[in-house]
Short mmCIF file of C-alpha atoms in Angstrom, two decimals:
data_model
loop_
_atom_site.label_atom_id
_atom_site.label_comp_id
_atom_site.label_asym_id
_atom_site.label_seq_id
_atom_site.Cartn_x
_atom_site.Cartn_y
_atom_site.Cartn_z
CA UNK A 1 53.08 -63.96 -6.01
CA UNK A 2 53.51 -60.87 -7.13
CA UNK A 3 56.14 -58.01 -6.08
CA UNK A 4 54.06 -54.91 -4.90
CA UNK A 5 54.67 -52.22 -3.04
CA UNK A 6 52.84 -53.08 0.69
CA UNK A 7 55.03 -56.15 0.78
CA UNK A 8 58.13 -53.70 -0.04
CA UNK A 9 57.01 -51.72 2.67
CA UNK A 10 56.47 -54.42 5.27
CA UNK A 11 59.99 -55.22 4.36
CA UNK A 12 61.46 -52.38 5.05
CA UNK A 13 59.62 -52.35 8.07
CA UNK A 14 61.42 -55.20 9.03
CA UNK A 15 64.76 -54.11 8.16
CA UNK A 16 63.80 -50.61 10.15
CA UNK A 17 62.46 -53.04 13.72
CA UNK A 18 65.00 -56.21 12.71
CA UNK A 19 62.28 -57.48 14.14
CA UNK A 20 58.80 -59.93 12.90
CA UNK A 21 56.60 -59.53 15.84
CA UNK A 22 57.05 -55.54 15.83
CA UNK A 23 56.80 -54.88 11.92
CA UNK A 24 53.71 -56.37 12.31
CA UNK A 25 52.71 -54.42 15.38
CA UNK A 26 53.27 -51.44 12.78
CA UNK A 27 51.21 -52.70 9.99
CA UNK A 28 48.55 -54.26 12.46
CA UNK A 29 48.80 -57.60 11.01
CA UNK A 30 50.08 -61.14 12.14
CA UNK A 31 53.77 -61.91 12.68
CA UNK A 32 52.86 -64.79 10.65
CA UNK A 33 51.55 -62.58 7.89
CA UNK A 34 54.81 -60.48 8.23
CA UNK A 35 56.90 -63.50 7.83
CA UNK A 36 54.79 -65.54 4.90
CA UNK A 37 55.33 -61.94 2.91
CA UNK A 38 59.05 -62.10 3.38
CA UNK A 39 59.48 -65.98 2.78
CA UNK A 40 57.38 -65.44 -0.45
CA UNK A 41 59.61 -62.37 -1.17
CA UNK A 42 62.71 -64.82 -1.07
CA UNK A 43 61.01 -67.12 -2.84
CA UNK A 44 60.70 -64.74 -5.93
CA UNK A 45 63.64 -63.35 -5.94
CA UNK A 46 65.50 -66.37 -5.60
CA UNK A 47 67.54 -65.05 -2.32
CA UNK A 48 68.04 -65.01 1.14
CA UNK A 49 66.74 -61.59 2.40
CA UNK A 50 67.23 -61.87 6.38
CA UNK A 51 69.26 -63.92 8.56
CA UNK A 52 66.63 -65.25 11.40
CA UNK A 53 68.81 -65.38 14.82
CA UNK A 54 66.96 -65.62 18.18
CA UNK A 55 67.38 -61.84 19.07
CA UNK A 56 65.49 -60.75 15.51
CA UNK A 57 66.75 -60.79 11.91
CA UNK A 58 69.09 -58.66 10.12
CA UNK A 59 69.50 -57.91 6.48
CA UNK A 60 71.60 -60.03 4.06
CA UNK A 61 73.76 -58.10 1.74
CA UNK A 62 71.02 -58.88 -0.98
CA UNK A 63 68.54 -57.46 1.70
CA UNK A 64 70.56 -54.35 1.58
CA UNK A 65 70.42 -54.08 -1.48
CA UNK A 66 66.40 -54.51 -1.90
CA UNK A 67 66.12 -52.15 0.73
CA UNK A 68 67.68 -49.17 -1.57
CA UNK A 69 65.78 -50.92 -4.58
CA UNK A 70 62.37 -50.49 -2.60
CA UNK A 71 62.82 -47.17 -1.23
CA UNK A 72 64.16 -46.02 -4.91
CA UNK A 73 60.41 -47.85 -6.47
CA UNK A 74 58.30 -46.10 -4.36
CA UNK A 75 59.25 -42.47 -5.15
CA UNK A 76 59.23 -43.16 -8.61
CA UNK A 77 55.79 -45.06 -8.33
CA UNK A 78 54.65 -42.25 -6.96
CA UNK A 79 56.53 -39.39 -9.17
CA UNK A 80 55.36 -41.51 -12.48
CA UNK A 81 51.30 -41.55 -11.38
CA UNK A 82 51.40 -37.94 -10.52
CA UNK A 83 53.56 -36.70 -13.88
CA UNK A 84 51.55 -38.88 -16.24
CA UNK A 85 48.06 -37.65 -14.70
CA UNK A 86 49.37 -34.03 -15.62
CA UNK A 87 48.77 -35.34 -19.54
CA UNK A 88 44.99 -36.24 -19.41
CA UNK A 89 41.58 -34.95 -17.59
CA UNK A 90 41.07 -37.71 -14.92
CA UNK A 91 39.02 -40.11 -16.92
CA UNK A 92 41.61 -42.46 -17.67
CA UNK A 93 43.71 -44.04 -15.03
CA UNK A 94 43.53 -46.47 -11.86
CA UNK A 95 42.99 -45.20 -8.29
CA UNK A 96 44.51 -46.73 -5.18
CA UNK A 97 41.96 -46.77 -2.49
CA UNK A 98 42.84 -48.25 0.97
CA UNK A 99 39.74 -48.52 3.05
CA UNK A 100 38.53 -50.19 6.56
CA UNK A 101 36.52 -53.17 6.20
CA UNK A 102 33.52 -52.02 7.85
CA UNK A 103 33.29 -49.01 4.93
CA UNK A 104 34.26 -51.90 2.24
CA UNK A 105 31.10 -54.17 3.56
CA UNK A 106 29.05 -51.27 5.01
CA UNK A 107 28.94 -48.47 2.28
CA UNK A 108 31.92 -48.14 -0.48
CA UNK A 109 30.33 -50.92 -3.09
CA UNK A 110 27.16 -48.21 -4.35
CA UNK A 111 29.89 -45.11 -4.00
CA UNK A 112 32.77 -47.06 -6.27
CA UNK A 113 29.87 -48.60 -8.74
CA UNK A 114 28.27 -45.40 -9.58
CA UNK A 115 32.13 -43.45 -10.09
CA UNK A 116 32.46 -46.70 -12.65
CA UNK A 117 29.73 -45.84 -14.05
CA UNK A 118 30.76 -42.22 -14.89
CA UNK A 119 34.38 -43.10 -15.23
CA UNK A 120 34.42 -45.89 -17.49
CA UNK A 121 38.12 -46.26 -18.03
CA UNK A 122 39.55 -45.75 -14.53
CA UNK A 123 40.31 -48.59 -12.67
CA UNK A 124 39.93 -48.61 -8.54
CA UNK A 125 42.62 -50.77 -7.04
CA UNK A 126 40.65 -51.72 -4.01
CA UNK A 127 42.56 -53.27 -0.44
CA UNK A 128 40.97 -54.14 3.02
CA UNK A 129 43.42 -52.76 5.80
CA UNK A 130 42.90 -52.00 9.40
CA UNK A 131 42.51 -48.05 9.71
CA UNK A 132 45.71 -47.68 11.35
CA UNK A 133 47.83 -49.06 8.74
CA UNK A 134 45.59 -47.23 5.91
CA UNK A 135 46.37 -43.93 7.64
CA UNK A 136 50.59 -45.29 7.18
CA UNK A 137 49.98 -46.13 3.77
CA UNK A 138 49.26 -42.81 2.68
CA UNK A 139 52.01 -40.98 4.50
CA UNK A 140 54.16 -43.47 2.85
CA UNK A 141 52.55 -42.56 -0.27
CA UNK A 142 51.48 -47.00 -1.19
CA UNK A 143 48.10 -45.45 -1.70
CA UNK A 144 46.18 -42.61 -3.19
CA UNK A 145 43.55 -42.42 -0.81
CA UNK A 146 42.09 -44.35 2.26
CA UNK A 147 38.31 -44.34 4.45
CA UNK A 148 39.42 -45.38 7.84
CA UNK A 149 37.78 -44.33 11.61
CA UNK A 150 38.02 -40.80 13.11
CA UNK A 151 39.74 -42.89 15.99
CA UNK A 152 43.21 -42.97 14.32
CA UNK A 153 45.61 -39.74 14.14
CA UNK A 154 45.53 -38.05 10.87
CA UNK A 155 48.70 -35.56 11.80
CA UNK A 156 50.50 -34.92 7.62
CA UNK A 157 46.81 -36.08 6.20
CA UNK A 158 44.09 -34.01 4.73
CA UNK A 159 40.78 -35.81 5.98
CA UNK A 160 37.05 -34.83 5.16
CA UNK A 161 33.68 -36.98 7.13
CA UNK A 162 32.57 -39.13 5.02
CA UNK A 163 29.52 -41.81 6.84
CA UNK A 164 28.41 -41.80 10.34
CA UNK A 165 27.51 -44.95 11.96
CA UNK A 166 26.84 -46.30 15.80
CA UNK A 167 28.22 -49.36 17.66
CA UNK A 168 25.48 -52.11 18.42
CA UNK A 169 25.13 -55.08 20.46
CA UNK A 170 24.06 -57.59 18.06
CA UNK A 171 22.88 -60.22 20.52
CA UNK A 172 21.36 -64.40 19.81
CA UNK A 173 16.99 -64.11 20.17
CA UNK A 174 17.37 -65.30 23.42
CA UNK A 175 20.06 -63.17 24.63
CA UNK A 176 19.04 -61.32 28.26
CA UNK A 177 19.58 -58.08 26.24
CA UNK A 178 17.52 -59.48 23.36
CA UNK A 179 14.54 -57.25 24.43
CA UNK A 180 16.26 -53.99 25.22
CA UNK A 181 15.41 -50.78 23.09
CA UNK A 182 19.11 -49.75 23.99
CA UNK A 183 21.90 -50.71 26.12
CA UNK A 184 25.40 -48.95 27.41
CA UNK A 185 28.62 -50.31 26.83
CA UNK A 186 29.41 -51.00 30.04
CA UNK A 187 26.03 -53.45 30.30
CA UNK A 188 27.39 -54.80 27.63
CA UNK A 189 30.25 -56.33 29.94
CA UNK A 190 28.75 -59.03 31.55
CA UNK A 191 27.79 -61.05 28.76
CA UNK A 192 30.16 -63.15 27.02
CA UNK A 193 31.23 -61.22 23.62
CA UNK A 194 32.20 -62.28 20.15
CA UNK A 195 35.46 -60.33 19.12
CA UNK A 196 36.52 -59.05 15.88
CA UNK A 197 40.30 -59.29 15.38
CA UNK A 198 42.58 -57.75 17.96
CA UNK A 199 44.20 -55.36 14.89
CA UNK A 200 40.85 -54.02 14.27
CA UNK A 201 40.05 -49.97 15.72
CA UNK A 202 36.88 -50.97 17.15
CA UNK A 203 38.29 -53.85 19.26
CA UNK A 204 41.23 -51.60 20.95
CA UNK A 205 38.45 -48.72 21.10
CA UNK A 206 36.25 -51.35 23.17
CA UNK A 207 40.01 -52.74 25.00
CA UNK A 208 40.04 -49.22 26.52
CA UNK A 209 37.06 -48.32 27.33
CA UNK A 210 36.20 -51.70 29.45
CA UNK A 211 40.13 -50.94 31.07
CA UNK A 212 38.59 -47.04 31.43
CA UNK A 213 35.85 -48.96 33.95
CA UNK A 214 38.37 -51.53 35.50
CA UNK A 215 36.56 -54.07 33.27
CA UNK A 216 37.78 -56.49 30.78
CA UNK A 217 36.24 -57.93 27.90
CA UNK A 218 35.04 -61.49 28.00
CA UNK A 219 36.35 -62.55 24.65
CA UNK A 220 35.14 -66.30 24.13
CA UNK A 221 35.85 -66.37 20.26
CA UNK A 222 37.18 -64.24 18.07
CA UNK A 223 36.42 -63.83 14.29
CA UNK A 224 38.01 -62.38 11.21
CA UNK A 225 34.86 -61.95 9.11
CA UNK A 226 31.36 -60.03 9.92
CA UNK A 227 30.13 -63.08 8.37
CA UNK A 228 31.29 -65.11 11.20
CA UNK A 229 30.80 -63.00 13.69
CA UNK A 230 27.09 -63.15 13.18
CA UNK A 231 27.37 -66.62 12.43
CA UNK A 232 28.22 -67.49 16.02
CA UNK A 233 25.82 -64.67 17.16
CA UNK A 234 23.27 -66.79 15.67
CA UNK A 235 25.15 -70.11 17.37
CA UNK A 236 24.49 -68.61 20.89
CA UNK A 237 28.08 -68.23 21.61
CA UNK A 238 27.81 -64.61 22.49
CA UNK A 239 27.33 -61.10 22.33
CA UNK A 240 29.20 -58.95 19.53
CA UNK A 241 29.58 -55.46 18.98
CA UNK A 242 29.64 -54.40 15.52
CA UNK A 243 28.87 -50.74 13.46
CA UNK A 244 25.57 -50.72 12.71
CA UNK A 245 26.32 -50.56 8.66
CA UNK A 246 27.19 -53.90 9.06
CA UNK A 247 25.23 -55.97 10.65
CA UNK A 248 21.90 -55.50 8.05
CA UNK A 249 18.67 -54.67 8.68
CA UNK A 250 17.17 -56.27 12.18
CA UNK A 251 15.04 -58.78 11.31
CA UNK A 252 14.76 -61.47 13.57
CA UNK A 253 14.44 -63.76 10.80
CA UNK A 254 18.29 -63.58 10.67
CA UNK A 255 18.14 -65.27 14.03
CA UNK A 256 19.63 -62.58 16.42
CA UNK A 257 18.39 -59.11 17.33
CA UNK A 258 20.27 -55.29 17.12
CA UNK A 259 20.69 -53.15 20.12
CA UNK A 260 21.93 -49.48 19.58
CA UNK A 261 24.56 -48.85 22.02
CA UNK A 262 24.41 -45.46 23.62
CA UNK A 263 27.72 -44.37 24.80
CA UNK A 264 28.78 -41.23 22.92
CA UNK A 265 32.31 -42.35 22.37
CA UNK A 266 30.18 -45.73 20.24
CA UNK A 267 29.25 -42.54 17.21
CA UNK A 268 31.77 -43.49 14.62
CA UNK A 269 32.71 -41.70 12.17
CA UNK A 270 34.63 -42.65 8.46
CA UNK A 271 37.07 -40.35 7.05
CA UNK A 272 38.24 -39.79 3.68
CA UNK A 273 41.78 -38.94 4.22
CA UNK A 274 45.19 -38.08 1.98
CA UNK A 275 48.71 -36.38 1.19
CA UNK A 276 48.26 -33.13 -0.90
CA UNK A 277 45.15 -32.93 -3.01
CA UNK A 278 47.31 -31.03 -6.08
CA UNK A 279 49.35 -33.81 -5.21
CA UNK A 280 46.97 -36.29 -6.38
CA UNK A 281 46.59 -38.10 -9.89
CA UNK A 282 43.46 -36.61 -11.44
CA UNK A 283 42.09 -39.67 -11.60
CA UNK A 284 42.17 -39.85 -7.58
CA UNK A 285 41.11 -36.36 -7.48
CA UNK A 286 37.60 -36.94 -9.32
CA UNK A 287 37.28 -40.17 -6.76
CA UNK A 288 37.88 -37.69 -3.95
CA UNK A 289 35.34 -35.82 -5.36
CA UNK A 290 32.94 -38.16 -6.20
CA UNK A 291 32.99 -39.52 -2.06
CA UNK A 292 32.17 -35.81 -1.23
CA UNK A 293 28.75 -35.31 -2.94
CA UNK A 294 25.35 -35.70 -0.86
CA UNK A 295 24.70 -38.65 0.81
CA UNK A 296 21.66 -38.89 3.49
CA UNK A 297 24.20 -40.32 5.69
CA UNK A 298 26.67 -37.92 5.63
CA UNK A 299 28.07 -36.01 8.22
CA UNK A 300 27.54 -31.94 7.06
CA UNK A 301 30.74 -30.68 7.60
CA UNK A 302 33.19 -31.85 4.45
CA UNK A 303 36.89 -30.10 5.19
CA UNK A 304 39.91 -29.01 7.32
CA UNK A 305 41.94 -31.27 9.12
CA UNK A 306 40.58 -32.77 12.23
CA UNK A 307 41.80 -33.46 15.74
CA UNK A 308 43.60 -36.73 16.45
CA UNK A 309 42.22 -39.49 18.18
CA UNK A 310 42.44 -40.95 21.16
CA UNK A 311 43.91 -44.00 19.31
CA UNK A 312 47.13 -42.90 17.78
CA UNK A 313 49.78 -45.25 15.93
CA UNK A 314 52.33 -45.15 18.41
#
């Protein structure tokens, strides 16, 4: 394992909650996740970070020190990238891009391949996050730039539209749905559903709207993968609700069948989102430029901060 800088800010995290299970509500990962970083982190360093008790953890003087250590590497991580851009054009350099992993499946791969292709010797450092933690990252300055949902507040970010999508029921062939042109959300209710992971936007997004009608969701498996969440689509387990970018085109040949769902609220929207701009290296400045020019999909407007969700972090 490697030192880097999410797991130094997971830790600190830690030290900030003294506390597993609510660092990772934070970071919208699993306490188990939280606590395989740290024991890893021990493991490298060769010392006992935390003292586990029943009532949390607290920081071991060698803890304490790492924590001034980590805070210390991450303004001059970020200081170094920004001075040493100052000395070329943008052509050389690495980018780090945080994005969802419906825009990583759905739409980045074309957008990053064809900035390669003009950009030859920059690098894009590439990590799948929920959009809530992306949207931390870059106030914490771990990343240069993120693509997250609309749903998630953006207050201290600069965030431009990026790719429109819709929800959809992606239902088995036989499904009672299966032959619908369209359905609600709410219909959507009485079937049995396939879940994506409960740190995901679009799960809490479909948590609230169900509590919104005095519904819950009837969660019979749930997935980490869009691979296996159509997978048991095609298994006849259930329903699942998915953006339509990735679920591929609706051929029945694929063994289940795509029903747009019509609620407004299911009209997603991606983001590009960051710090400061000037702030930038210029290597993540021509990558911020690059996701700005036309794309069919695109939403029209392209600048100003927007509103916050309905979903903020805290």
């Amino acid at each position: 394992m490697r030192i880097d800088l999410v797991t130094l800010k997971i830790f600190l995290t830690v030290i900030e909650e003294r506390n597993f299970a609510r660092a990772a509500e934070r970071h919208f990962i699993a306490t188990s996740a939280v606590s395989k970083r740290i024991s890893d982190l021990e493991d490298v360093l060769g010392v006992q970070l935390l003292e586990r008790r029943n009532m949390g953890v607290r920081p071991t003087p060698a803890g304490l020190e790492l924590v001034t250590h980590a805070k210390d590497m991450m303004l001059v991580m970020a200081r170094m990238r920004a001075q040493m851009s100052e000395f070329g054009d943008g052509s050389k350099g690495e980018v780090r891009v945080f994005a969802n992993s419906t825009a990583i499946v759905g739409f980045l791969g074309p957008t990053i391949r064809t900035f390669l292709e003009a950009y030859p010797q920059i690098d894009v450092h590439l990590e799948e996050w929920s959009s809530p933690f992306i949207v931390r990252a870059l106030r914490d300055g771990i990343a240069d730039l993120g693509v997250f949902w609309s749903g998630v507040s953006t207050a201290g970010l600069v965030v431009h539209p990026f790719r429109r999508s819709n929800l959809v029921a992606v239902v088995p062939l036989q499904h009672a749905l299966a032959d619908r042109s369209e359905v609600s959300f709410a219909e959507t209710l009485d079937y049995d559903l396939i879940a994506f992971h409960e740190g995901s936007l679009i799960f809490r997004m479909m948590q609230s709207y169900a509590a919104d009608l005095q519904r819950k969701l009837r969660i019979r498996l749930q997935v980490t993968s869009f691979d296996a969440m159509r997978t048991m689509v095609r298994s006849g387990i259930g329903l699942a609700v998915m953006s339509d970018v990735t679920v591929g085109p609706p051929d029945e040949s694929f063994g289940y069948k795509v029903v747009p769902i019509t609620d407004e609220w299911a009209k997603l929207e991606s983001l590009i989102g960051y710090r400061d701009f000037n702030a930038l290296p210029r290597s993540a400045q021509n990558f911020v430029r690059h996701l700005q020019r036309p794309y069919p999909h695109r939403a029209p407007e392209a600048g100003g901060a927007m509103e916050p969700g309905r979903y903020p972090l805290t």
